[in-house]
Short mmCIF file of C-alpha atoms in Angstrom, two decimals:
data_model
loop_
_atom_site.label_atom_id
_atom_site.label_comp_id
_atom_site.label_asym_id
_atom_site.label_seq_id
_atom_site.Cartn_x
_atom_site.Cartn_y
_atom_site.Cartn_z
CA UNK A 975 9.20 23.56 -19.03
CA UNK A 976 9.08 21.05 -15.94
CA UNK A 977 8.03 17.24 -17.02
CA UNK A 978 6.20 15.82 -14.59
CA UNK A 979 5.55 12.07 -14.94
CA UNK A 980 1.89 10.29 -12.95
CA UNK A 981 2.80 6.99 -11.96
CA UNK A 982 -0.37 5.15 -11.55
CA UNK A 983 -2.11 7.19 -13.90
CA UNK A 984 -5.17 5.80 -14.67
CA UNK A 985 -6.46 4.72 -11.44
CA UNK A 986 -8.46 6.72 -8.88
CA UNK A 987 -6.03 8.63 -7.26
CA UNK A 988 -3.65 9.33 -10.34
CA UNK A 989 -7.10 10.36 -12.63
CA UNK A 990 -7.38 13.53 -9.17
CA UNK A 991 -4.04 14.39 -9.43
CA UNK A 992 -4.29 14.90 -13.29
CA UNK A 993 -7.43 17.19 -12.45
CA UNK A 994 -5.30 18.69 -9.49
CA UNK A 995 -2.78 19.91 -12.30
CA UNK A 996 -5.39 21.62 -13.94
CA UNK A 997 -6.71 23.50 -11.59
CA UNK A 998 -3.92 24.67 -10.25
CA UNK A 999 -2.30 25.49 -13.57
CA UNK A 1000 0.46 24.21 -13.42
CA UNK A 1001 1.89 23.82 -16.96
CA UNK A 1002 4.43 21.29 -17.73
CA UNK A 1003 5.08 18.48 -20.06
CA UNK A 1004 2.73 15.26 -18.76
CA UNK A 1005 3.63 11.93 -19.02
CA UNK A 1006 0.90 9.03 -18.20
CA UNK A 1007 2.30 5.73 -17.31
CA UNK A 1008 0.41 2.89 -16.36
CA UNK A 1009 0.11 -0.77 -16.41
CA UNK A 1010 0.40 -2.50 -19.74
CA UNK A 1011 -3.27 -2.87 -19.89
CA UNK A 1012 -3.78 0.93 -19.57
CA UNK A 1013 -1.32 1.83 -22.59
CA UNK A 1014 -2.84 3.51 -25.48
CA UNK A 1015 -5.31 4.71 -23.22
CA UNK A 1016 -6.22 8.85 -24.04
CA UNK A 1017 -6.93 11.76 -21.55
CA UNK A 1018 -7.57 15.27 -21.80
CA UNK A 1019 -4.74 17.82 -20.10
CA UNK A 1020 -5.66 21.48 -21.01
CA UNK A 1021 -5.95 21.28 -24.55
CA UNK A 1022 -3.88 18.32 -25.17
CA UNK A 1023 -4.29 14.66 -25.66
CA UNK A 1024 -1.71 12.86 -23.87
CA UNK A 1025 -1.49 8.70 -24.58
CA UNK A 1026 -0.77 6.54 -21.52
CA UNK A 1027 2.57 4.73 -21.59
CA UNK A 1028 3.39 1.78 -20.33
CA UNK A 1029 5.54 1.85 -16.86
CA UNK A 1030 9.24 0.29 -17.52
CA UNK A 1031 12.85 1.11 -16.42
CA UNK A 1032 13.07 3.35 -19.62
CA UNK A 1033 10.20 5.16 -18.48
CA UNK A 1034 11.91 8.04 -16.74
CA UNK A 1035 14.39 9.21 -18.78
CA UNK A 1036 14.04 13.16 -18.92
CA UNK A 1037 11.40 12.91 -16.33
CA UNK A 1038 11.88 15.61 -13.31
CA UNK A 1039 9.25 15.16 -11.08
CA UNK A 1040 6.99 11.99 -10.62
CA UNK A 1041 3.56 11.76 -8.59
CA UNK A 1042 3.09 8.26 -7.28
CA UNK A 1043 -0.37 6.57 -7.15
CA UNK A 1044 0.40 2.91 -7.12
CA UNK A 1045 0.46 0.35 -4.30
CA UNK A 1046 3.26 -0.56 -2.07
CA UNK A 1047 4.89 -3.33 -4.03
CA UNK A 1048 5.15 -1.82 -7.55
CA UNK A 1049 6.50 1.63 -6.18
CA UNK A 1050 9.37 -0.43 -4.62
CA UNK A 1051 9.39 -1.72 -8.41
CA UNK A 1052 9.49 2.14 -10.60
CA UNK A 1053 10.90 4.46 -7.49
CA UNK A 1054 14.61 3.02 -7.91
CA UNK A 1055 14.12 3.32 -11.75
CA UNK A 1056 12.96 6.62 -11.41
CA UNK A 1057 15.73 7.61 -8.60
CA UNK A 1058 18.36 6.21 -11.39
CA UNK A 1059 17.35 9.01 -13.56
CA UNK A 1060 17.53 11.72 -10.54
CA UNK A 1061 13.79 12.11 -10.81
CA UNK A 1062 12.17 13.56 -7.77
CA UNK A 1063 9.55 11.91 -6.56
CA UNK A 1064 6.17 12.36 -4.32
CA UNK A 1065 4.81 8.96 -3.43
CA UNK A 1066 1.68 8.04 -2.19
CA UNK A 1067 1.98 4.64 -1.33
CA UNK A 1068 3.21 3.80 2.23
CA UNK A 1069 6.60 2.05 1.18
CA UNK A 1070 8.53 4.78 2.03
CA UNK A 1071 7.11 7.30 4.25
CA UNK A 1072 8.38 5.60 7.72
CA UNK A 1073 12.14 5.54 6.41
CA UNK A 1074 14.37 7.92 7.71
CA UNK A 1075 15.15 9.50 4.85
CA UNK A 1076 12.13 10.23 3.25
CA UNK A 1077 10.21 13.36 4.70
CA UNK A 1078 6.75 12.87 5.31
CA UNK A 1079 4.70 15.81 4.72
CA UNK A 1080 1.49 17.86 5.00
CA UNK A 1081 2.18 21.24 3.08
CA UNK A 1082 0.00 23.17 6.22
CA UNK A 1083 1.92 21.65 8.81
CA UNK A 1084 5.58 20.77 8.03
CA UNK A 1085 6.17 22.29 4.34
CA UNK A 1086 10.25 22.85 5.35
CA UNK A 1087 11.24 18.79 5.65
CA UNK A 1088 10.79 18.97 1.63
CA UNK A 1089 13.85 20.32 1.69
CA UNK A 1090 15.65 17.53 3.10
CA UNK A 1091 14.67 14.83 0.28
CA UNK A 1092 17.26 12.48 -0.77
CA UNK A 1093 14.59 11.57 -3.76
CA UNK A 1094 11.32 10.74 -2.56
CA UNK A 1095 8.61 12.57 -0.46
CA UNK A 1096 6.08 10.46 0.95
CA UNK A 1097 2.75 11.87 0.89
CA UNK A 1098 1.11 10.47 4.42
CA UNK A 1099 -2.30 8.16 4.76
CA UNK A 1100 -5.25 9.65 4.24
CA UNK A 1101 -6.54 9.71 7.92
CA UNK A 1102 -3.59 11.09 8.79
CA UNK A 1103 -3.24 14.05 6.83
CA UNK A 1104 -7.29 14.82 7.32
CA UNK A 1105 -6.97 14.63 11.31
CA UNK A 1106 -3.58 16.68 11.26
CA UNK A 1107 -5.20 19.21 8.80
CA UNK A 1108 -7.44 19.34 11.50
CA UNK A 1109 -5.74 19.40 14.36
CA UNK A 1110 -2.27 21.81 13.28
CA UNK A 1111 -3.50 24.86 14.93
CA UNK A 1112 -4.71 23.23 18.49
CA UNK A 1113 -1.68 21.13 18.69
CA UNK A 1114 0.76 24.82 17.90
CA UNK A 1115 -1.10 26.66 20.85
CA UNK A 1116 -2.13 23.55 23.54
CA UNK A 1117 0.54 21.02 22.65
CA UNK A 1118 -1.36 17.69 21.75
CA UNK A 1119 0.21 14.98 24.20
CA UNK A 1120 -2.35 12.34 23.37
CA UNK A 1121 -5.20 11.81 20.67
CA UNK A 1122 -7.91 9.58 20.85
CA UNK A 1123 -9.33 8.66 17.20
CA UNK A 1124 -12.46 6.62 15.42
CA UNK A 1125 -12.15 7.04 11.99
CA UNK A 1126 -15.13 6.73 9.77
CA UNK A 1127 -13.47 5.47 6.35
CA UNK A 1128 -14.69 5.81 2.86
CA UNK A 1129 -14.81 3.20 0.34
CA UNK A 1130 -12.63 4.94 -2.08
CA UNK A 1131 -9.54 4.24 0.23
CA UNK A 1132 -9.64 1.15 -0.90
CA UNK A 1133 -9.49 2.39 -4.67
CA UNK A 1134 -11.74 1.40 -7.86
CA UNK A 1135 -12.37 -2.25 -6.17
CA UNK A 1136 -13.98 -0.69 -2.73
CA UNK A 1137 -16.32 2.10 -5.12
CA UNK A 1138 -17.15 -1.06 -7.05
CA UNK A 1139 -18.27 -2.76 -4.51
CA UNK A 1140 -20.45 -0.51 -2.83
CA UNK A 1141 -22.24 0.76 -6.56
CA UNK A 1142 -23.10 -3.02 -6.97
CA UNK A 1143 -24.27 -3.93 -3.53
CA UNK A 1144 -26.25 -0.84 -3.18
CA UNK A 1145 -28.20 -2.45 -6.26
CA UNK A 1146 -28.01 -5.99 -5.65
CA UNK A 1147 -26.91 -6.47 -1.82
CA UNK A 1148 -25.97 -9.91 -2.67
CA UNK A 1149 -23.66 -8.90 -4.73
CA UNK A 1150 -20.11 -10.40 -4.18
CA UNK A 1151 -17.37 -8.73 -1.85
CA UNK A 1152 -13.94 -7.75 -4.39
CA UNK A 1153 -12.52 -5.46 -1.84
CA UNK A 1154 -13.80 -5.85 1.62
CA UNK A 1155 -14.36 -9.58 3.70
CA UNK A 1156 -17.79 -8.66 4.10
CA UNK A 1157 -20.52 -6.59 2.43
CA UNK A 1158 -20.38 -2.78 2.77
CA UNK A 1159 -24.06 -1.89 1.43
CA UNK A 1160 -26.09 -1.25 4.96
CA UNK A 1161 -23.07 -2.19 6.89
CA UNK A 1162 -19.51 -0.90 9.23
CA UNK A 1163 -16.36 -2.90 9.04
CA UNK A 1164 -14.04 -2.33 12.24
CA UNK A 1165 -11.20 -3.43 10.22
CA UNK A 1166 -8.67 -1.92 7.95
CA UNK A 1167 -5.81 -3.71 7.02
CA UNK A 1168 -4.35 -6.84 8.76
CA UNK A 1169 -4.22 -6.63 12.52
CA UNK A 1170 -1.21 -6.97 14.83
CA UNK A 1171 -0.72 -9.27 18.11
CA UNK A 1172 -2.16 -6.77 20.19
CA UNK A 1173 -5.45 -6.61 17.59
CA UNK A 1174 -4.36 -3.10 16.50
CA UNK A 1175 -4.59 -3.07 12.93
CA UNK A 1176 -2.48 -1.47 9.74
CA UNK A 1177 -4.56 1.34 9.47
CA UNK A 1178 -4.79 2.58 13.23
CA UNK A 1179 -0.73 2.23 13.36
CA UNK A 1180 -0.32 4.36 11.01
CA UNK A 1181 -2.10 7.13 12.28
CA UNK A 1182 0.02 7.12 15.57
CA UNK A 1183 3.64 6.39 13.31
CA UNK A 1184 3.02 8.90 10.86
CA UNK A 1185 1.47 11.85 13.38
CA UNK A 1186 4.66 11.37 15.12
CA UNK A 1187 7.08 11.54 12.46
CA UNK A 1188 5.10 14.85 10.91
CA UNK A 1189 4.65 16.71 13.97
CA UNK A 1190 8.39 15.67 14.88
CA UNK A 1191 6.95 14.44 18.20
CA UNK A 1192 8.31 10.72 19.00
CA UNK A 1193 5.97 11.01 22.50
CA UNK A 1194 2.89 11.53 21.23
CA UNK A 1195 0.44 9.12 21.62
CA UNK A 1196 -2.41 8.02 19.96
CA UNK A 1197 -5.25 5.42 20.12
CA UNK A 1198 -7.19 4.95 16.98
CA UNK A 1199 -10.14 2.68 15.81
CA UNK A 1200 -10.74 2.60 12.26
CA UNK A 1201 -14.01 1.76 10.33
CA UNK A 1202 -15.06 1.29 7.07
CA UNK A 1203 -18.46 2.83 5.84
CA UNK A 1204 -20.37 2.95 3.44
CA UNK A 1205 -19.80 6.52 1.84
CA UNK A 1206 -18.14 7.01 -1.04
CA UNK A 1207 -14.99 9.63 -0.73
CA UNK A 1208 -15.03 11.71 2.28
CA UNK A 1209 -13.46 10.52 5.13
CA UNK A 1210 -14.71 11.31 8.89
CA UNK A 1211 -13.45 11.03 12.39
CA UNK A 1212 -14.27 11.79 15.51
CA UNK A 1213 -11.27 13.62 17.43
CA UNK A 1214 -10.57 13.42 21.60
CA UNK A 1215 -7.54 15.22 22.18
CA UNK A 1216 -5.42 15.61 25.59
CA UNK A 1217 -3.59 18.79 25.31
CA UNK A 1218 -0.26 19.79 28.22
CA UNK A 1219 -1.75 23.17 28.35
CA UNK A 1220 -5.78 24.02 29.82
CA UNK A 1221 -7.74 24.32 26.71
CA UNK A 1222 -10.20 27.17 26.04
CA UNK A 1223 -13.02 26.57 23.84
CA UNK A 1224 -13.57 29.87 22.68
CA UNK A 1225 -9.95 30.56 21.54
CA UNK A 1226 -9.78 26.91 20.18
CA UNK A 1227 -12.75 27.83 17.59
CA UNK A 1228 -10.98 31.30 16.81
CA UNK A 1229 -7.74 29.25 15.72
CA UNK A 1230 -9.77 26.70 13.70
CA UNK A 1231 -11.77 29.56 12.03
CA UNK A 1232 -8.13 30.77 10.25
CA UNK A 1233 -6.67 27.81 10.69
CA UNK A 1234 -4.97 27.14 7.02
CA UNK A 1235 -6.91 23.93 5.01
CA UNK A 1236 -9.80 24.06 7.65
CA UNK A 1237 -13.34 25.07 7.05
CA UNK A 1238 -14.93 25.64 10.80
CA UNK A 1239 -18.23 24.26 10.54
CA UNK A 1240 -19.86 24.42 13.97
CA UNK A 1241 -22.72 25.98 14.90
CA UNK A 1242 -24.88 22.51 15.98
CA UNK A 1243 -28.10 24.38 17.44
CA UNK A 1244 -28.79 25.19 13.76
CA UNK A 1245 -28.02 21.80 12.55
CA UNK A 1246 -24.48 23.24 11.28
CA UNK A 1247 -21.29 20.67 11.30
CA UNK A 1248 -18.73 18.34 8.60
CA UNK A 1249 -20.78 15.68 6.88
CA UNK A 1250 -18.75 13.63 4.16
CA UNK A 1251 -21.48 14.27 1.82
CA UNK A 1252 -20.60 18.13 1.35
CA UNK A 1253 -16.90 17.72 1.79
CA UNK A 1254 -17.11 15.78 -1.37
CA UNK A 1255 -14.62 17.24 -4.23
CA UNK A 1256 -12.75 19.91 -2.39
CA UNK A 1257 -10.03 20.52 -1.11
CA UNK A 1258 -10.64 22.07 2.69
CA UNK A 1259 -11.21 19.46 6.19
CA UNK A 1260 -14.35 20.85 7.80
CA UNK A 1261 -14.35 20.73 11.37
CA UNK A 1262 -17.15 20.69 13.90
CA UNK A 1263 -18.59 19.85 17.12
CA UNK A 1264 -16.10 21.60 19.36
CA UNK A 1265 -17.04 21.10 22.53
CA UNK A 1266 -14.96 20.61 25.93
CA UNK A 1267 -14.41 17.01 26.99
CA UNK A 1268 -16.49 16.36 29.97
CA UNK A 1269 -14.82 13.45 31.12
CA UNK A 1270 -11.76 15.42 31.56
CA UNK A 1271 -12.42 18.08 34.94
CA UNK A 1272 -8.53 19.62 34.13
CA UNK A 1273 -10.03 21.64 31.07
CA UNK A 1274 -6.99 20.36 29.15
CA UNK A 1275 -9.31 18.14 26.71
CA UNK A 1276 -11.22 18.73 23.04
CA UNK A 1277 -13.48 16.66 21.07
CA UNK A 1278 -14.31 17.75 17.38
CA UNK A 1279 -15.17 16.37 14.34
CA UNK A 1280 -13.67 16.44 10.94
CA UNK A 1281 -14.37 15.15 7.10
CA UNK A 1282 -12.30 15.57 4.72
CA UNK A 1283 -12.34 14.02 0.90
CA UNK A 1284 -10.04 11.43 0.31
CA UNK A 1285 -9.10 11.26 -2.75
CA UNK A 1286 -8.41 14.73 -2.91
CA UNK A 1287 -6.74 16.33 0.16
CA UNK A 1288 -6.48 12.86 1.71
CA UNK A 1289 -4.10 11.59 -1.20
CA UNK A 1290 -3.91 13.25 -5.27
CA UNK A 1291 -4.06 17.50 -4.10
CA UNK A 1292 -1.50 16.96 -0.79
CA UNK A 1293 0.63 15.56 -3.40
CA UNK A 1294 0.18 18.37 -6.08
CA UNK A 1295 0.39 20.72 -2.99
CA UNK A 1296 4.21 19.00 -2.16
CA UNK A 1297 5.02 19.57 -6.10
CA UNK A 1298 4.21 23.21 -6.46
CA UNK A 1299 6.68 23.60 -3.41
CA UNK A 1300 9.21 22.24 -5.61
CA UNK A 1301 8.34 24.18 -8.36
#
């Protein structure tokens, strides 16, 4: 039996992907490591009680696979501990997934560049994988040349700080910001992660870096503004995209309807498409509001919108999803 090491485990993201094992079954020895304020800390896996460890170098040894859920600078701490050990590893933070070694991947889309790890697999952003989810079958028939993107961001991608925040403003709206500059409660933020010299910030770069390196398309181009909301999990965006081929709307919804991770939810004269609400602890994107883009007179245009949950598909299942292909 397989041991399978969660790097991060006691934090938002690693607590899903310990779920994520059990529901998928996957049986294997499970090892829990954490900071050293998390050790000694107990959680249920099937019908055992496993102890958090504390993360060190020592921490890998007869490890063979290790789901990441830690920020940037301590996975460029454990990974080369871990890589020491020949551990293979599925990462969630963004330290790696840009480097030209690492495959970046969506199990729906681009399952086959797992088999060129040297190591590590990068699981992508969350926004990322919950647009591409939603966008695999369109861009296999039309050929996406460009996207045009507002994302609507939940709280939760900024982990236990950003939930914390919006539980305690919600109650007291006075309340001090831990996570965001300014309050969330009753309020948008058009700002995730530090901007750039061109105002273009973290968040919206990755989104065009990481479709391209996924959809092995270095032309592809892609506008983005991201927003943080007040909701708690689920993702949302709102999708323009310019296609090389004349897009019809009718065959568009047939390959979303069987499209593999999508849920087509659009039927909007009954009040039918994706709220982040209902997309809320599962695993599928729902996507809605298909419609042709009527600024674009070519026909070669779509608009739709998506929500997926984030802390599921957007970041612990995609990972489990990578692992059971390496199983």
């Amino acid at each position: 039996m397989k041991t399978i090491a969660i790097v991060g485990a006691t934090g938002a993201v690693g607590q899903q992907m310990l779920k994520c094992l059990e529901e998928r079954n996957i049986q294997c020895n499970l090892k829990l490591l954490a900071s050293a304020r998390s050790k000694g800390k107990k959680f249920k896996f099937f019908d055992q009680e496993i102890i958090c460890e504390e993360l060190n170098p020592d921490s890998f040894k007869d490890v063979d696979f290790a789901l990441g859920a830690t920020e940037n600078d301590i996975a460029k701490t454990w990974i080369p501990w871990a890589l020491e050990n020949k551990v293979i590893i599925v990462d969630n933070s963004s330290a790696f997934r840009l480097d030209q070694d690492v495959p970046l991947v969506i199990p729906e889309i681009n399952p086959e560049d797992i088999a060129k790890n040297k190591g590590i697999i990068a699981n992508p952003n969350c926004a990322t994988i919950i647009a591409l989810v939603a966008l695999n079958a369109l861009h296999k028939e039309f050929k996406i040349k460009r996207m045009i993107v507002t994302t609507f961001q939940a709280v939760s991608g900024a982990g236990v700080k950003g939930i914390q925040d919006l539980e305690n403003q919600l109650k007291d709206p006075t309340a001090p910001c831990n996570a965001f500059p300014y309050p969330i409660a009753y309020n948008l933020i058009p700002q995730i992660g530090d901007f750039d010299d061109l105002g273009i910030s973290k968040e919206e770069r990755k989104l065009q870096n990481e479709s391209r390196k996924i959809l092995h398309d270095d032309n592809l181009l892609v506008n983005c503004t991201c927003v943080r909301v007040p909701i708690l999990r689920s993702h949302s965006e709102s999708i323009t995209i310019e296609c090389e081929k004349e897009i019809d709307i009718t065959k568009a919804r047939e390959l979303l309807s069987s499209a593999q991770g999508v849920l087509l939810k659009d039927d909007p004269l009954h009040k039918q498409y994706p709220m982040p609400l209902e997309t809320t602890d599962q695993d599928l994107v729902y996507v809605g509001r298909v419609r042709k883009d009527i600024s674009d007179p070519t026909n070669h245009s779509l608009s739709l919108f998506c929500c997926g949950d984030q802390i599921r598909k957007g970041a612990a299942t995609n990972a489990v999803q990578i692992l059971e292909k390496l199983l």
